[in-house]
Coordinates of C-alpha atoms and ligand atoms in Angstrom, one line a residue:
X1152 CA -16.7 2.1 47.7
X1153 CA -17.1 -0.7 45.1
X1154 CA -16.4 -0.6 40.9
X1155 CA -12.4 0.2 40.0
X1156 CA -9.3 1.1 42.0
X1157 CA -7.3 4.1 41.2
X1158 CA -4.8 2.2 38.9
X1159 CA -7.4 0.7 36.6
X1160 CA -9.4 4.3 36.5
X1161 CA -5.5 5.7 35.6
X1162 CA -5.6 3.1 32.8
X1163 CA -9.5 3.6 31.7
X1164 CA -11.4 6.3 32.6
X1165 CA -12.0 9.0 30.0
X1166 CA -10.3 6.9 27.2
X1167 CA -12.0 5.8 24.0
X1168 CA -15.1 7.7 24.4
X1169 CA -16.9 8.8 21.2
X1170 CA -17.3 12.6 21.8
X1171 CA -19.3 14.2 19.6
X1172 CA -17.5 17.9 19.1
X1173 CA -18.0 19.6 16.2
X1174 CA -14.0 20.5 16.2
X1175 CA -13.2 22.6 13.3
X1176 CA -9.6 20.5 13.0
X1177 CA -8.4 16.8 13.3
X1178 CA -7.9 15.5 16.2
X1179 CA -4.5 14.0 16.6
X1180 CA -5.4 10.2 17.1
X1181 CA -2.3 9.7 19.4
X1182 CA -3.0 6.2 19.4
X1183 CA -1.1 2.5 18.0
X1184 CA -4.4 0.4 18.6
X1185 CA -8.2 0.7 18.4
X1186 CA -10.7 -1.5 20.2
X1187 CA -12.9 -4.1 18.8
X1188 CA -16.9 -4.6 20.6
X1189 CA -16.7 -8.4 19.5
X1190 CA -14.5 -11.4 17.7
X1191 CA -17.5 -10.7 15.0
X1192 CA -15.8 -7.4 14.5
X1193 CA -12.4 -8.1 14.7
X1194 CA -12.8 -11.0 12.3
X1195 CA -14.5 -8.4 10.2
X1196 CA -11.9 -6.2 10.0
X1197 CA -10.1 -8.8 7.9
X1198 CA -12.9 -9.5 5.4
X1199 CA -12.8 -5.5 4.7
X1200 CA -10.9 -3.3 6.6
X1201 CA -12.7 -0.7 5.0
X1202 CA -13.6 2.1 7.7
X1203 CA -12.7 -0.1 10.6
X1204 CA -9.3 0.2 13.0
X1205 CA -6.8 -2.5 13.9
X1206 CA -3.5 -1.0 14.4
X1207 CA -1.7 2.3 13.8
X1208 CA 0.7 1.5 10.6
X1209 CA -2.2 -0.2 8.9
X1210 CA -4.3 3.1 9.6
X1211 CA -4.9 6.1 11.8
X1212 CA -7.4 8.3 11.3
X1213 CA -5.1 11.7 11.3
X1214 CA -3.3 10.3 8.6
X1215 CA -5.9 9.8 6.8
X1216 CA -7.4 12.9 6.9
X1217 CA -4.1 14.3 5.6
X1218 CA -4.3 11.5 2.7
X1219 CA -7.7 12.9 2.1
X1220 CA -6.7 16.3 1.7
X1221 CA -3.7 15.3 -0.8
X1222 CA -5.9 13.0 -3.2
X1223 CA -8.5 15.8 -3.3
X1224 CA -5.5 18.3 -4.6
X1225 CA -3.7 16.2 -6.6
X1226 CA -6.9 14.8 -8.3
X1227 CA -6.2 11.3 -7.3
X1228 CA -8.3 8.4 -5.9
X1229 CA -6.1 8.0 -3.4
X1230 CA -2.7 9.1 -1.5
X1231 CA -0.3 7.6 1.2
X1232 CA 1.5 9.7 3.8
X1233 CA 5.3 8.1 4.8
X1234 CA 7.5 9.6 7.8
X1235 CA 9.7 11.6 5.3
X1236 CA 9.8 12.3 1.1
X1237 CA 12.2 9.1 1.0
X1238 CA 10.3 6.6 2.5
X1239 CA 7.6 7.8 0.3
X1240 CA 10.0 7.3 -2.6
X1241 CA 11.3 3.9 -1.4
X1242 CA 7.8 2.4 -1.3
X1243 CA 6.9 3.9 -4.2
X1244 CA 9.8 2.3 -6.2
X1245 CA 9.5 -1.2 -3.9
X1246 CA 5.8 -1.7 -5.1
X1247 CA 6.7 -0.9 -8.8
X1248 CA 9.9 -3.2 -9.1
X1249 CA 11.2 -6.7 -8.6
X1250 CA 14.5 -8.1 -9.0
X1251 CA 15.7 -8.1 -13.0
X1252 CA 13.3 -5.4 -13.9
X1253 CA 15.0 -2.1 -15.2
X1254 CA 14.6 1.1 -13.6
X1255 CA 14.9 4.0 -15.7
X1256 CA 16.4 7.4 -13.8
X1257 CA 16.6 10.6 -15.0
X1258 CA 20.0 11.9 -15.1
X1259 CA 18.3 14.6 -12.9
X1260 CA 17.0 13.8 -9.9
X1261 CA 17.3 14.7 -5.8
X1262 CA 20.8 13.1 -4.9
X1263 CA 19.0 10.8 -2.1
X1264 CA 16.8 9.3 -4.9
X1265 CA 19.7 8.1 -6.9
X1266 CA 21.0 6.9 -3.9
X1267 CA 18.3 4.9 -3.3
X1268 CA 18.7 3.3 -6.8
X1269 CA 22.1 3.1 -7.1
X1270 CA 22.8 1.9 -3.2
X1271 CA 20.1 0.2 -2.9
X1272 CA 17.6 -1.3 -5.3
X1273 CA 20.1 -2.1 -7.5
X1274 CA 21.6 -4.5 -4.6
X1275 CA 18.4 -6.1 -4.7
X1276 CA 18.5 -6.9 -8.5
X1277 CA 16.8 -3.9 -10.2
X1278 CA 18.8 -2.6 -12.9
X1279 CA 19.1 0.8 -13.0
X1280 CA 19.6 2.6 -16.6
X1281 CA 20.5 6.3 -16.5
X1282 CA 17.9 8.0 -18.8
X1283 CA 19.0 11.8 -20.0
X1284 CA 16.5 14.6 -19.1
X1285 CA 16.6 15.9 -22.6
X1286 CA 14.7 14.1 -24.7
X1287 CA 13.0 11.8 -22.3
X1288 CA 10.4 10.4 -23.8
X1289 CA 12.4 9.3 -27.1
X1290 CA 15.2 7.4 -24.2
X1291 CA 11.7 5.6 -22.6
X1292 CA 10.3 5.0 -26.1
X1293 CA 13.9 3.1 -26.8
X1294 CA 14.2 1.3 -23.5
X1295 CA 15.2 -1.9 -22.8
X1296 CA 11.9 -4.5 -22.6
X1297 CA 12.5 -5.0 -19.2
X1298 CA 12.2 -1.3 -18.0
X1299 CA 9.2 -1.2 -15.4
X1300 CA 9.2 2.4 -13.7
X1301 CA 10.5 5.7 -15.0
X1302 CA 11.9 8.5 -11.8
X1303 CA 11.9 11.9 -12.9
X1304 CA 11.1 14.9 -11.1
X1305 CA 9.5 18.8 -12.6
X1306 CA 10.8 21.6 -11.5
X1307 CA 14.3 19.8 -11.2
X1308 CA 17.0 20.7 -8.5
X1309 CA 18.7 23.5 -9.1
X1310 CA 18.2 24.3 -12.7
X1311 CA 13.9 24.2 -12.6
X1312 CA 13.4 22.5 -16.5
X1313 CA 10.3 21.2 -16.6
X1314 CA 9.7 18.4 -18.3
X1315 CA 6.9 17.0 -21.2
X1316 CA 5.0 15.6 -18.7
X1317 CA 2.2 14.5 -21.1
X1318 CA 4.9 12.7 -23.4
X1319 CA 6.9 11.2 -21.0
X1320 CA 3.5 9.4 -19.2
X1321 CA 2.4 8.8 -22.6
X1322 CA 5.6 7.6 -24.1
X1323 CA 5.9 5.3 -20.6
X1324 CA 2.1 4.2 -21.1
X1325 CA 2.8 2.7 -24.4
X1326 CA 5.7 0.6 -23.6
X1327 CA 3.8 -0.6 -20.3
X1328 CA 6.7 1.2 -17.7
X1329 CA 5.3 2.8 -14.4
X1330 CA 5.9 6.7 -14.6
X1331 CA 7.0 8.0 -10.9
X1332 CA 6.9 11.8 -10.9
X1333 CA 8.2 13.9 -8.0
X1334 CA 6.5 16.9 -7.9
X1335 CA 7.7 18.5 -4.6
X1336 CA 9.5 21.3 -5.9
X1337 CA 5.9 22.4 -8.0
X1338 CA 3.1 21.4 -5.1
X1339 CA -0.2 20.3 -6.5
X1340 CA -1.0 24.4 -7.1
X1341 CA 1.2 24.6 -9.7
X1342 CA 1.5 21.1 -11.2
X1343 CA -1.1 18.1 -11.3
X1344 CA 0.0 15.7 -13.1
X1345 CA -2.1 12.5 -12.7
X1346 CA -4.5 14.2 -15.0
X1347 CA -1.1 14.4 -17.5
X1348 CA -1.3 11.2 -17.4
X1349 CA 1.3 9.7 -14.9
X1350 CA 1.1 6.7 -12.6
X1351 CA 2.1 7.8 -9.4
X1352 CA 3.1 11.4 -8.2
X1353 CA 5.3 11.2 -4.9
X1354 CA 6.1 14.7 -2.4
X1355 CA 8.2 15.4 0.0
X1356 CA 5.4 16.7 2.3
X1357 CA 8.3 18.4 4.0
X1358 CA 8.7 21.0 1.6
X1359 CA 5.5 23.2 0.2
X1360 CA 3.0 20.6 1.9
X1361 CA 3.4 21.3 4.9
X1362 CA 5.3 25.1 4.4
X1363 CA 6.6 26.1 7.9
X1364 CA 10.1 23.6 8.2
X1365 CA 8.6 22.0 11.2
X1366 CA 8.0 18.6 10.0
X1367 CA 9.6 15.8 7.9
X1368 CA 7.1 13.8 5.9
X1369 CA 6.5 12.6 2.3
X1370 CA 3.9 11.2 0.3
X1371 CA 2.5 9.2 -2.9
X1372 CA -0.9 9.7 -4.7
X1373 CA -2.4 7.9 -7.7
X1374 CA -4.9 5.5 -9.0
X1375 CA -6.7 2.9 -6.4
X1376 CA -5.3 0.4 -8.2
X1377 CA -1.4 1.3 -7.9
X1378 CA -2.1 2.7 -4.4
X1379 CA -3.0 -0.8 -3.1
X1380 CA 0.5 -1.8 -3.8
X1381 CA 2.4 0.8 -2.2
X1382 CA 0.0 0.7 1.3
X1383 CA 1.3 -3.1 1.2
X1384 CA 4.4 -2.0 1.2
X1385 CA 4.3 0.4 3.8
X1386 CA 2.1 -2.0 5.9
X1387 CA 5.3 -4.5 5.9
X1388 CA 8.0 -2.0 5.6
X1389 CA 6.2 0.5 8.3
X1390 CA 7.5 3.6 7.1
X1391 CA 4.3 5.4 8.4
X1392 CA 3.8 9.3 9.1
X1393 CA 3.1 10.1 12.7
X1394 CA 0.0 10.9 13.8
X1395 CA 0.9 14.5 15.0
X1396 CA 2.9 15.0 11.9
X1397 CA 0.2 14.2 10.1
X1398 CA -1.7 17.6 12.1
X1399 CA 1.1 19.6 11.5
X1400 CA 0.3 18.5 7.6
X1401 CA -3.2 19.0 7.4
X1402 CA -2.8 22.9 9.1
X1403 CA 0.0 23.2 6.2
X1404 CA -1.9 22.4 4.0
X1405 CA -5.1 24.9 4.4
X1406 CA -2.7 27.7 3.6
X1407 CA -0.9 25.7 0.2
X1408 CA -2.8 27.5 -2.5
X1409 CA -2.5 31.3 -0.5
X1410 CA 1.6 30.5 0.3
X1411 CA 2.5 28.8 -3.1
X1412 CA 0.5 31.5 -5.1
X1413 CA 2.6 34.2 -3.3
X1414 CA 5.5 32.1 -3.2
X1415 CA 4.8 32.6 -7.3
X1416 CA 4.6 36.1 -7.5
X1417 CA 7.9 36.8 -5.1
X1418 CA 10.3 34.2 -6.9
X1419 CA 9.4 35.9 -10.2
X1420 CA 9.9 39.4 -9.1
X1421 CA 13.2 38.1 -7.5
X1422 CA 14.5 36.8 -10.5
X1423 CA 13.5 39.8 -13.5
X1424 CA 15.5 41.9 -10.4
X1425 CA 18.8 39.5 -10.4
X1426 CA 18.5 39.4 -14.2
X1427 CA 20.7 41.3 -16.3
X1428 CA 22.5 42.8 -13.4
X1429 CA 25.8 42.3 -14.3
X1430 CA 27.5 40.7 -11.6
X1431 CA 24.9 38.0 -12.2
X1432 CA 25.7 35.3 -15.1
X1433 CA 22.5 33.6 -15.6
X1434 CA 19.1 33.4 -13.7
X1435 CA 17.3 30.1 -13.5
X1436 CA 13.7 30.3 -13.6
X1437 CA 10.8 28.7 -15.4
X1438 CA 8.4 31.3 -15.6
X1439 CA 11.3 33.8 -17.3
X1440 CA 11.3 34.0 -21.3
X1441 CA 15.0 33.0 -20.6
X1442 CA 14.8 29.9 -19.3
X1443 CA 15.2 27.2 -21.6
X1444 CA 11.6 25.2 -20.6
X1445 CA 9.7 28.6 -20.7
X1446 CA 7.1 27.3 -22.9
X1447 CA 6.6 24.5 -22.1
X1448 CA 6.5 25.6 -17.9
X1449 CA 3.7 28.1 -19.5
X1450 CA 1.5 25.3 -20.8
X1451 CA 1.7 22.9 -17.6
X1452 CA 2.0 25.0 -14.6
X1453 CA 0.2 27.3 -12.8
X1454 CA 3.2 29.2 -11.4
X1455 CA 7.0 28.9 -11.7
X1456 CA 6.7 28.1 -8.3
X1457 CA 9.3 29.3 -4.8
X1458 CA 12.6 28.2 -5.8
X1459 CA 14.8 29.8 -8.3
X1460 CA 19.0 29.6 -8.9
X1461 CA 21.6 32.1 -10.4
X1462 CA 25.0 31.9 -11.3
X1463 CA 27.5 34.9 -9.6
X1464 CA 30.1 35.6 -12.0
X1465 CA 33.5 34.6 -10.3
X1466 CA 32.6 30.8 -9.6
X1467 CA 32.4 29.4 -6.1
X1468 CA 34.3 32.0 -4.2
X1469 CA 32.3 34.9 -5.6
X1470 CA 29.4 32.9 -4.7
X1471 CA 30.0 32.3 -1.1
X1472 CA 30.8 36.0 -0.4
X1473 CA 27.3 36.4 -1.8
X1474 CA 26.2 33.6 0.3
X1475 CA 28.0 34.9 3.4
X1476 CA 26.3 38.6 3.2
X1477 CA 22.9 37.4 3.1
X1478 CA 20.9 39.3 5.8
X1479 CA 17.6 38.5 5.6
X1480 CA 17.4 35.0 3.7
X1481 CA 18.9 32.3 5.7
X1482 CA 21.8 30.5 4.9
X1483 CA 20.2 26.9 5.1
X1484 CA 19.3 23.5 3.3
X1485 CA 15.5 22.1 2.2
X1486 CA 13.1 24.6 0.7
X1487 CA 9.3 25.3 0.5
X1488 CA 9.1 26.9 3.8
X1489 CA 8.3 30.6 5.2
X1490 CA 11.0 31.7 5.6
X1491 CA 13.6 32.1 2.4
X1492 CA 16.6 30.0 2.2
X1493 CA 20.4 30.2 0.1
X1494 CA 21.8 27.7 -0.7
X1495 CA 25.2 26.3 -2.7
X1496 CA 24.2 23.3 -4.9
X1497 CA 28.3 22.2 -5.2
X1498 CA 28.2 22.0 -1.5
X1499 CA 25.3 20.7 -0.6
X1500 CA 22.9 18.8 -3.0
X1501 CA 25.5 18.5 -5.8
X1502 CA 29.0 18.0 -3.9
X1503 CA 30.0 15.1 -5.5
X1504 CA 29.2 15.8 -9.1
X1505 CA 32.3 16.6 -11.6
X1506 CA 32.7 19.3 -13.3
X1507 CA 31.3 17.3 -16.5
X1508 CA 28.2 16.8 -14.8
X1509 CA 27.8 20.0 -13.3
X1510 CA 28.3 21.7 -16.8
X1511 CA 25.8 18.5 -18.2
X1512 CA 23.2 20.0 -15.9
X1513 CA 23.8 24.1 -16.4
X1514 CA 25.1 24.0 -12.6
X1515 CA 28.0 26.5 -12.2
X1516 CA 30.5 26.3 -9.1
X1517 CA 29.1 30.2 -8.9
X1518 CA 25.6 29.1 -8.5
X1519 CA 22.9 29.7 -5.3
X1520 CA 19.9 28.3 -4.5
X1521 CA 16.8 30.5 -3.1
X1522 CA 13.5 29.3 -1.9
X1523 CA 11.5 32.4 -1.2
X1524 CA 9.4 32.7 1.8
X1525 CA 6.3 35.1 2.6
X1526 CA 8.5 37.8 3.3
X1527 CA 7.9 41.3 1.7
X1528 CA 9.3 40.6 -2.3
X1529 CA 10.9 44.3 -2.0
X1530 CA 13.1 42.7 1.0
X1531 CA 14.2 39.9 -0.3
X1532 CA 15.2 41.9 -3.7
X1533 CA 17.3 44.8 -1.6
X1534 CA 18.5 41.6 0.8
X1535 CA 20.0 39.6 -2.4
X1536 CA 21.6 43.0 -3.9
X1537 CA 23.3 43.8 -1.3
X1538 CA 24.9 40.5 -1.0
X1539 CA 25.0 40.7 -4.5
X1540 CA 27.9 44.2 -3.7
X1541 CA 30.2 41.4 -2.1
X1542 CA 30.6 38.9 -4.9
Ligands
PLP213 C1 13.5 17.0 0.0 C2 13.3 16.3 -1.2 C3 13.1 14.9 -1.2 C4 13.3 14.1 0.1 O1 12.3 14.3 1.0 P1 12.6 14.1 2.6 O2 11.3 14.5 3.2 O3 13.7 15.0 3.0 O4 12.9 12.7 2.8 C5 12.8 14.2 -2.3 N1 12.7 14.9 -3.5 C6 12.8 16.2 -3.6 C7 12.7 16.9 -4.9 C8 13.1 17.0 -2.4 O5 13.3 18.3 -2.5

């Protein structure tokens, strides 16, 4: 028997083959390199990498499918998938920013992201300037002349405003400062803002994207153009997706629209049931008349989307009995998933904010967090009155 031994047929045999299946899914390209026929090629690939394959954090084709799939929704001519909401962030804020520039940051923002600012861009020269949610484009409009990116975020966390999207990107347009939105708490179903005129729109993929809390991810979608910067960034600061994360994203993603829209209907119903009843203080909720951004979540979303908050009366012990009786809605961190989640801003994503910010910001001691999941609404409704007995 001539041709090659075991060990080389181990290596070789079966491997890079061009199959031609007509799969109905993505095939997870489980792979960190991609072969070249000739030097012609290869030197190719640097002359335009355009639909050819070098290496796995320059590009990999299940990643890009999910990139595909996120431009398309958010309307944008391109997206980049990162291995979690932060890195997304981080390169995001890296390709927008150099040392003396001014970052402004909403006063409202995921704790990690003023983190991020404060811990760490700042320690690489980038100012950062607090900027207050209310009345955000008038603080952009009046910013210092070396303010180059704007943060905010719509819904926030754990209050849901929304903000003027359209005059904050305008406002940021005129003055020449990059507007970063982070839409993860809305999903592209109920917000797309790029056509609102913002620069770059950044998810945690983790959250709605994806929808089933089995995968960390994040990503950033906007013009060509801006893009280009932040895949440089991630090309030298590799904080790639994962090939199989990326599947897990794509099958997410089929079901965004069906989840999100129920996800819609349920938070709403929860919250007209928790309001008024009397052991509750206040409900937090975009799409209710109440809420002090109802008009304005009216004109730019399509939904008030999964999450919602309300106060207990009786402040942070009232609120953990409530907490603590939960049944059916699980006493857990993150959002956007299946399965509904409680949880206590003042212990989790707000600990170390004072009382002065808390009131600032409409967060009581006596408030909870709930993402609904695709469980029955009328569940979830007896499930929270119940606990609701305890407080
Ligand atoms: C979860 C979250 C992030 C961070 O995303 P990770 O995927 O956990 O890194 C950023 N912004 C918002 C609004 C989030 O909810």
């Amino acid at each position: 028997m001539t041709g090659p031994k075991l060990g080389t047929l181990a290596v070789h045999a079966g491997e890079g083959e061009t199959l031609a299946v007509p799969s109905t899914t993505t095939p997870v390209y489980q792979a960190t390199t991609y072969r070249f026929d000739t030097a012609a090629d290869a030197a190719a690939y640097l002359e335009a990498p355009e639909g050819r394959w070098l290496y796995s954090r320059l590009e990999n084709p299940t990643v890009i499918a999910a990139e595909r799939k996120i431009a398309a929704l958010e309307g944008a001519e391109g997206a980049a998938c990162f291995a979690s909401g932060m890195a997304a962030m981080t390169a995001a804020l890296q390709a927008s920013l150099r040392a003396g520039d001014a970052l402004l940051l909403c006063d409202t923002l995921y704790g990690q992201t003023t983190r991020l600012a404060r811990d760490v861009l700042e320690r690489f020269g980038v100012e950062i300037r607090p900027v207050p949610f209310e009345g955000l484009a008038a603080a952009v409009a009046a910013a210092p002349t070396n303010a180059r990116a704007l943060v905010f975020e719509t819904p926030t966390n754990p209050t849901l405003r929304v903000a003027d999207i359209p005059a904050v990107a305008a406002a940021c347009r005129a003055r020449s400062i990059r507007s970063v939105l982070d839409a993860t708490f809305a999903s592209p179903i109920n917000l797309r803002a790029l056509p609102m005129g913002v620069d770059l729109v950044v998810h945690s993929t983790t959250k709605f994207l994806n929808g089933h809390s089995d995968h960390l991810g994040g990503a950033v979608a906007g013009a060509r153009s801006l893009l280009d910067g932040v895949l440089a960034m991630r090309r030298t600061t590799g904080g790639n997706m994962d090939a199989a994360a990326a599947y897990d994203l794509l099958r997410g993603m089929k079901t965004l629209e069906v989840r999100v829209l129920r996800q819609n209907d349920t938070a709403l119903r929860v919250a007209q049931a928790l309001e008024g009843h009397p052991r509750v203080e206040q409900v937090m909720y975009p799409f209710l008349a109440s809420h002090a951004d109802h008009a304005l979540a009216r004109r730019l979303l399509r939904g008030g989307g999964g999450v919602l908050s309300f106060t207990v009366r009786g402040g942070y012990e009232a609120v953990a009995r409530v907490h603590d009786a939960l049944g059916l809605v699980a006493r857990a961190s993150s959002l956007g998933g299946v399965e509904s989640l409680a949880s206590i801003p003042v212990i989790s994503s707000h600990r170390n904010a004072t009382d002065a910010e808390l009131r600032a910001q409409g967060i009581g001691r006596g408030t909870l967090r709930v993402s609904v999941g695709l469980e029955d609404p009328e569940d979830l409704v007896e499930d929270l009155l119940q606990a609701l007995e305890r407080a």
